[in-house]
XYZ file of C-alpha atoms in Angstrom:
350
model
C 98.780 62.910 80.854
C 96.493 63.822 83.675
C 96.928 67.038 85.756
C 97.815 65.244 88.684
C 100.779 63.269 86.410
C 102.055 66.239 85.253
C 102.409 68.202 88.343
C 104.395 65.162 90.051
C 106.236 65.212 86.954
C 107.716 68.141 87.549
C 110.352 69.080 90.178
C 109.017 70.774 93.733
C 111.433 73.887 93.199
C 110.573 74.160 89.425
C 106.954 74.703 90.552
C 107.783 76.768 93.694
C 109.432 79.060 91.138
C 106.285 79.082 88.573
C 104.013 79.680 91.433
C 106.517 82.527 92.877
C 106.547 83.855 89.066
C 102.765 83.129 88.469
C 102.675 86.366 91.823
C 105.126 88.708 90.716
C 102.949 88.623 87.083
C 99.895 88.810 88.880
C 101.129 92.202 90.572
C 102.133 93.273 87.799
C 98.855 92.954 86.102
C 97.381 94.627 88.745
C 100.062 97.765 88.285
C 99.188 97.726 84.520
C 95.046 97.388 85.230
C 95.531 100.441 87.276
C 97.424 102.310 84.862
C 94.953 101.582 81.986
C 91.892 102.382 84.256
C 93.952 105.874 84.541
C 94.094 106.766 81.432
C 90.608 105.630 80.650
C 89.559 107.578 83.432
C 91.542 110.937 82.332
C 90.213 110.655 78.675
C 86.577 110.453 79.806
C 86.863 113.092 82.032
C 88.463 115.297 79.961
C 86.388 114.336 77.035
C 84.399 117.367 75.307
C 81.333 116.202 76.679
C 82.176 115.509 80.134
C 83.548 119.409 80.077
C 80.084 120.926 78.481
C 78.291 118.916 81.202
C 80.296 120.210 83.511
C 80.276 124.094 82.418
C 76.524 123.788 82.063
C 76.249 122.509 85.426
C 77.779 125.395 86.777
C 75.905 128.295 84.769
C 72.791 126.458 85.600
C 73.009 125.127 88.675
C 71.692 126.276 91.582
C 72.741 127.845 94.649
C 71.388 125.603 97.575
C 72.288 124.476 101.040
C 73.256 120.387 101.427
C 69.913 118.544 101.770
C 69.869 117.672 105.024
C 70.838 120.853 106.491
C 67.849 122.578 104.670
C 65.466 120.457 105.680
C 66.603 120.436 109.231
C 66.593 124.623 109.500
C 63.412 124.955 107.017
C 61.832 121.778 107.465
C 61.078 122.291 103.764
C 62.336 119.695 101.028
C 65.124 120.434 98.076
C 62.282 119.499 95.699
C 59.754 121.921 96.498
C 62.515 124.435 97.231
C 62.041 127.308 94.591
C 65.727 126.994 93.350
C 67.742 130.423 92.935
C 69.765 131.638 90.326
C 73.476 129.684 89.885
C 76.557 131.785 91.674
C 77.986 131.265 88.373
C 75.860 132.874 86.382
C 75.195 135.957 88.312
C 79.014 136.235 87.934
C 78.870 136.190 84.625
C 76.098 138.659 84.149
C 77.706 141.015 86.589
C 81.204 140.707 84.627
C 78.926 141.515 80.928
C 77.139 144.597 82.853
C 80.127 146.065 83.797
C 81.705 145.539 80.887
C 79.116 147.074 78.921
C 78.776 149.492 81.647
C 82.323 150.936 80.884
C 81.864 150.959 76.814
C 78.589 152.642 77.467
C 78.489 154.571 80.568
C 74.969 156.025 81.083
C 73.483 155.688 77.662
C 73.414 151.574 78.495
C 69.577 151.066 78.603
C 69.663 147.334 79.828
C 69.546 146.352 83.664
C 71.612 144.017 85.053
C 68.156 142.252 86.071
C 66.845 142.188 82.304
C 69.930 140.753 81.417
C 69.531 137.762 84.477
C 65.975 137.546 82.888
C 67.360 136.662 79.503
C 69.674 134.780 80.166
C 67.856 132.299 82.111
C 64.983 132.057 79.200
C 67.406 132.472 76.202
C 69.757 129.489 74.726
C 72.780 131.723 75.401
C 73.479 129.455 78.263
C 73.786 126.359 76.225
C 75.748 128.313 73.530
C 78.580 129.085 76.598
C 78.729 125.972 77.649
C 79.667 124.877 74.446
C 82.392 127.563 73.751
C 83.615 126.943 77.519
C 84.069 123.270 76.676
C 85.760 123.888 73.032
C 88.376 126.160 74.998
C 88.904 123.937 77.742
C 89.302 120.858 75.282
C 91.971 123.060 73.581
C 93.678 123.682 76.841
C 93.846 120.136 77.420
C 94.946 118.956 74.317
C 96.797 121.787 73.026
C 94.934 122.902 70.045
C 93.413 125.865 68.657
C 90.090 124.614 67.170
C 87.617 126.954 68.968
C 86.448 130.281 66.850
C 83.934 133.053 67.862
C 82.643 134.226 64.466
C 80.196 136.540 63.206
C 78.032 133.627 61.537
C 77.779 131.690 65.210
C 76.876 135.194 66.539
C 73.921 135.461 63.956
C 72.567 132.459 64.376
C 72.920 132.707 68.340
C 70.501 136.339 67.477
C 68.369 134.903 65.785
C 67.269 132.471 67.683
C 66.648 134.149 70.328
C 65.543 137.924 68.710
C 62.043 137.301 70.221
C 63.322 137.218 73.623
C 65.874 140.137 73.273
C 62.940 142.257 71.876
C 60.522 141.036 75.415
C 63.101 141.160 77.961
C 65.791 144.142 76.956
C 63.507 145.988 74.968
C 66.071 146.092 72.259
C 64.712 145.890 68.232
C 67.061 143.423 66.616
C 67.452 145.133 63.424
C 70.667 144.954 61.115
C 72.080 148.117 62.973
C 72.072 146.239 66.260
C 73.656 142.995 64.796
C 76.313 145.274 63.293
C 76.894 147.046 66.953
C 77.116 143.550 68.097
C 79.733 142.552 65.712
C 81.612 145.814 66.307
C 81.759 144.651 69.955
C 82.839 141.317 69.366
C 85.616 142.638 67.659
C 86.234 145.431 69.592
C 86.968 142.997 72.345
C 88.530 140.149 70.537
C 87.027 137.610 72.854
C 89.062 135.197 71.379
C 92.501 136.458 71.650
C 91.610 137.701 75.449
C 90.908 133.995 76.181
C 93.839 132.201 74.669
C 96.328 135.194 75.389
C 95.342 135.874 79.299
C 93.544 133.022 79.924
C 94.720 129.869 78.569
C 98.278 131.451 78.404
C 97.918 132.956 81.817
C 97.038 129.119 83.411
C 99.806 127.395 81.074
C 102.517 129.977 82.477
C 102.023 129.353 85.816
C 105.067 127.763 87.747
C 104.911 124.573 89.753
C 108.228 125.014 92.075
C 110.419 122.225 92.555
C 108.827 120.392 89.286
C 110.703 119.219 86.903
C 109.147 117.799 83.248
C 109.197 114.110 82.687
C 109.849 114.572 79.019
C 112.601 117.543 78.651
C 111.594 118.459 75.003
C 107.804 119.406 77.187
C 109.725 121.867 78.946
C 109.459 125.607 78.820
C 111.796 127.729 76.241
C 111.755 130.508 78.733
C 111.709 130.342 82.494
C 110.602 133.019 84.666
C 112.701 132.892 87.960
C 110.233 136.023 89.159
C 107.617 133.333 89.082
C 109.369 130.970 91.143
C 112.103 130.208 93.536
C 112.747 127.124 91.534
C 113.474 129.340 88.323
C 109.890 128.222 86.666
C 111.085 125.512 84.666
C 108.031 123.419 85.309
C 104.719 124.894 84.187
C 101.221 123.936 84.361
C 101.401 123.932 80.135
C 104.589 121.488 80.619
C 102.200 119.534 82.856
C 99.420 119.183 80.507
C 101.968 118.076 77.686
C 103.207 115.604 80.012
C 99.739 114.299 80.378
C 98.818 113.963 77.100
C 101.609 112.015 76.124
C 100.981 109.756 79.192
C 97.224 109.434 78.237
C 97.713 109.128 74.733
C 96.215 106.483 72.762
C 99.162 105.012 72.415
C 99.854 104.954 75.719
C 96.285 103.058 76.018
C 97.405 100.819 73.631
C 100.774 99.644 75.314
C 98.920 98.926 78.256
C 96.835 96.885 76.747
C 99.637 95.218 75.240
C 101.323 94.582 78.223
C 98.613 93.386 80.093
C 97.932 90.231 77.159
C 101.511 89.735 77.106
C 100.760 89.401 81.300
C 98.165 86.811 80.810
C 99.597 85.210 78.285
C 102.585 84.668 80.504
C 100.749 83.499 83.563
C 99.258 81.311 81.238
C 102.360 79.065 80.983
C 103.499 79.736 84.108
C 100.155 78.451 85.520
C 101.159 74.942 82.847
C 98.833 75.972 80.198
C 95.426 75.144 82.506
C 93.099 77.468 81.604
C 91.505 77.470 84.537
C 94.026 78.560 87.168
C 95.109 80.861 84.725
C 91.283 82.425 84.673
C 91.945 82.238 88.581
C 95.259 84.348 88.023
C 93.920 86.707 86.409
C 90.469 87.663 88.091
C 92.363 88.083 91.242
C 94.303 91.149 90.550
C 91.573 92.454 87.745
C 89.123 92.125 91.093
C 90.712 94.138 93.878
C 91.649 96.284 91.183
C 87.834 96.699 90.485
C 86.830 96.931 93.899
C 89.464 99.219 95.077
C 88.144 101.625 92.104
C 84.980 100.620 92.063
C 83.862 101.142 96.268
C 85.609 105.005 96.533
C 83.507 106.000 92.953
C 80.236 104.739 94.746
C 80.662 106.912 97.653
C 81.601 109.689 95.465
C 78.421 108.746 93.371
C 76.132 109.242 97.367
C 78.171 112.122 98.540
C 77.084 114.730 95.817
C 73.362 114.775 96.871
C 75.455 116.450 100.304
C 77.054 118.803 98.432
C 75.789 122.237 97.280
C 75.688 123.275 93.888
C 77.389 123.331 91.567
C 80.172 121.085 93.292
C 77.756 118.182 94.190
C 76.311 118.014 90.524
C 79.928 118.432 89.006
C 80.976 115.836 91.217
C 78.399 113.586 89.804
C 79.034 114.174 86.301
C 82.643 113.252 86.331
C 82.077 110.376 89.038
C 79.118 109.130 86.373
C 81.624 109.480 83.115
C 84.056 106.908 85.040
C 82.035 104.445 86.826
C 81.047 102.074 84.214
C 84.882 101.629 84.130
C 85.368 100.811 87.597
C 82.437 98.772 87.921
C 82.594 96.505 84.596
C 86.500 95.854 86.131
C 84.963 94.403 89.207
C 82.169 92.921 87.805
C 84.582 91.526 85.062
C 87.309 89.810 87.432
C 84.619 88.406 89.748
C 83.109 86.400 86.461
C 86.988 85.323 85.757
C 87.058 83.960 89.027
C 83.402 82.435 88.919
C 84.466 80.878 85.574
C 87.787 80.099 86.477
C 86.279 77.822 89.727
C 84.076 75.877 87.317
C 86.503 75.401 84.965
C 88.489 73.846 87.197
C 85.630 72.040 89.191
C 85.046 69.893 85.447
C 88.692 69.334 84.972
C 88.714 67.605 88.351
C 85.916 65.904 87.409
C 86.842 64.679 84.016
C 88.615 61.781 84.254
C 89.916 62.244 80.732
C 92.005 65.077 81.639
């Protein structure tokens, strides 16, 4: 039976209801495109790479005005600019001085500028961007995978005992490994991050919150906290989000969204190409709606001083394959779903 047949074959209000159907799935499709993108996009951001990108960006980046401001006041371009140290890193060497400052007092024989000096020519950098990233990646998912130990702490000497002996003056001999060790310990590094830190950010109240799984909420509240009697928390947040951007969430989406095209399928009479139409609609403005505010986010960082403008662009660059392979991907539906439907017209057979 020819297309033209069948559609006179069938009642007008039968197909005013599959065409009325045929937009409510379409909708639909778009909600649950969206909601996959979402979770796609929260897992690649919050991927371990993504975060040691990120924390290396800011211990290395460097402290600079927008582009187009310095080269209006100095007439002087970002690329022959002879970058300065990263904000973040002369934090961090401050915080270690001091710190050592107050085991040591006046028998510390390192300056705060030797210790800038190695840093920047050491691979102590990369080795805290790795450990920032593990504890992060435990925040986020709620483990407890990331150690500090004594072996790590050898190897990190050793590999750079040349340096240590040029630019501290220090002679890296089993006495000063052991000292090193001692102050590892001493501090317990580990158990200041997770207990003040990690536990310090998860125990924070979010007033008027309330969990959207109950068993995520907090066994203690702390009305001190919060006028609301703390009984949403940034940790009940974070288990919230992992059980909405769970694999298994990923996977009903995905599930949903064949059992979408599968339905538009029928209600589009089993034509493959209107139903190719159907579905690069929604999987297009979807695309394009993602895809246009990722490309300005994608321009805007070269505006932005570091290390916000290079962040920016590392989490903007870990989603916008995403965004763009949605567009590109419903604009070839609807290319496809045209010809498709240009031969059936031209088929007589059909």
């Amino acid at each position: 039976m020819s297309e033209n047949t069948e559609k006179k074959a069938l009642p007008l209000g039968i197909r005013i209801l599959l065409n009325i159907v045929s937009v409510l799935l379409c909708i639909c499709l778009f909600v649950s495109l969206l909601a996959a993108v979402f979770i796609l996009d929260f897992r690649l951001i919050t991927s371990k790479d993504t975060i040691e990108q990120t924390a290396n960006s800011f211990l290395c980046a460097p402290e600079q005005l927008p582009r187009l401001k310095l080269v209006a006041a100095t007439g002087v371009s970002p690329a022959t600019e002879e970058a300065a140290d990263s904000p973040t890193q002369d934090a961090l060497v401050e915080w270690l001085f001091n710190t050592l400052e107050e085991q040591h007092g006046e028998e510390l024989a390192v300056t705060q500028e030797q210790m800038q000096a190695f840093l920047e020519q050491s691979t102590t950098k990369e080795f805290l961007s790795e450990k920032i990233a593990s504890y992060v990646d435990d925040f986020i998912n709620g483990t407890s995978n990331t150690t500090l130990t004594n072996e790590e702490l050898t190897g990190l000497i050793e590999e750079n005992m040349a340096i240590i002996e040029t630019e501290l003056g220090i002679v890296v001999d089993e006495a000063a490994k052991e000292q090193v060790f001692a102050f590892v310990e001493e501090m317990n590094l580990d158990e200041v991050i997770r207990s003040e830190v990690i536990a310090g950010v998860e125990n924070l109240t979010i007033p008027g919150g309330t969990p959207l799984f109950p068993e995520n909420a907090p066994e203690e509240v702390d009305p001190e906290n919060s006028a609301y009697g703390g009984s949403y928390t940034v940790g009940a947040l974070m288990a919230d989000l992992r059980i909405l951007t769970s694999v298994d969430a990923l996977i009903i989406c995905c599930v949903i969204i064949a059992v979408l095209i599968l339905a538009l399928f029928f209600t589009n009479r089993m034509r493959l190409g209107s139903t190719l139409s159907c579905v690069g609609i929604p999987a297009t403005v979807a695309g394009i709606l993602l895809a246009l505010p990722t490309l300005l986010l994608q321009l805007v960082p070269e505006m932005i001083p570091e290390p916000l403008g290079s962040t920016m662009s590392i989490l903007t660059g870990a989603i916008a394959p995403v965004h763009y392979a949605l567009a590109v991907g419903g604009i070839v539906l609807l290319i496809i779903g045209a010809v498709v439907k240009g031969l059936q017209k031209s088929d007589p057979a059909t």
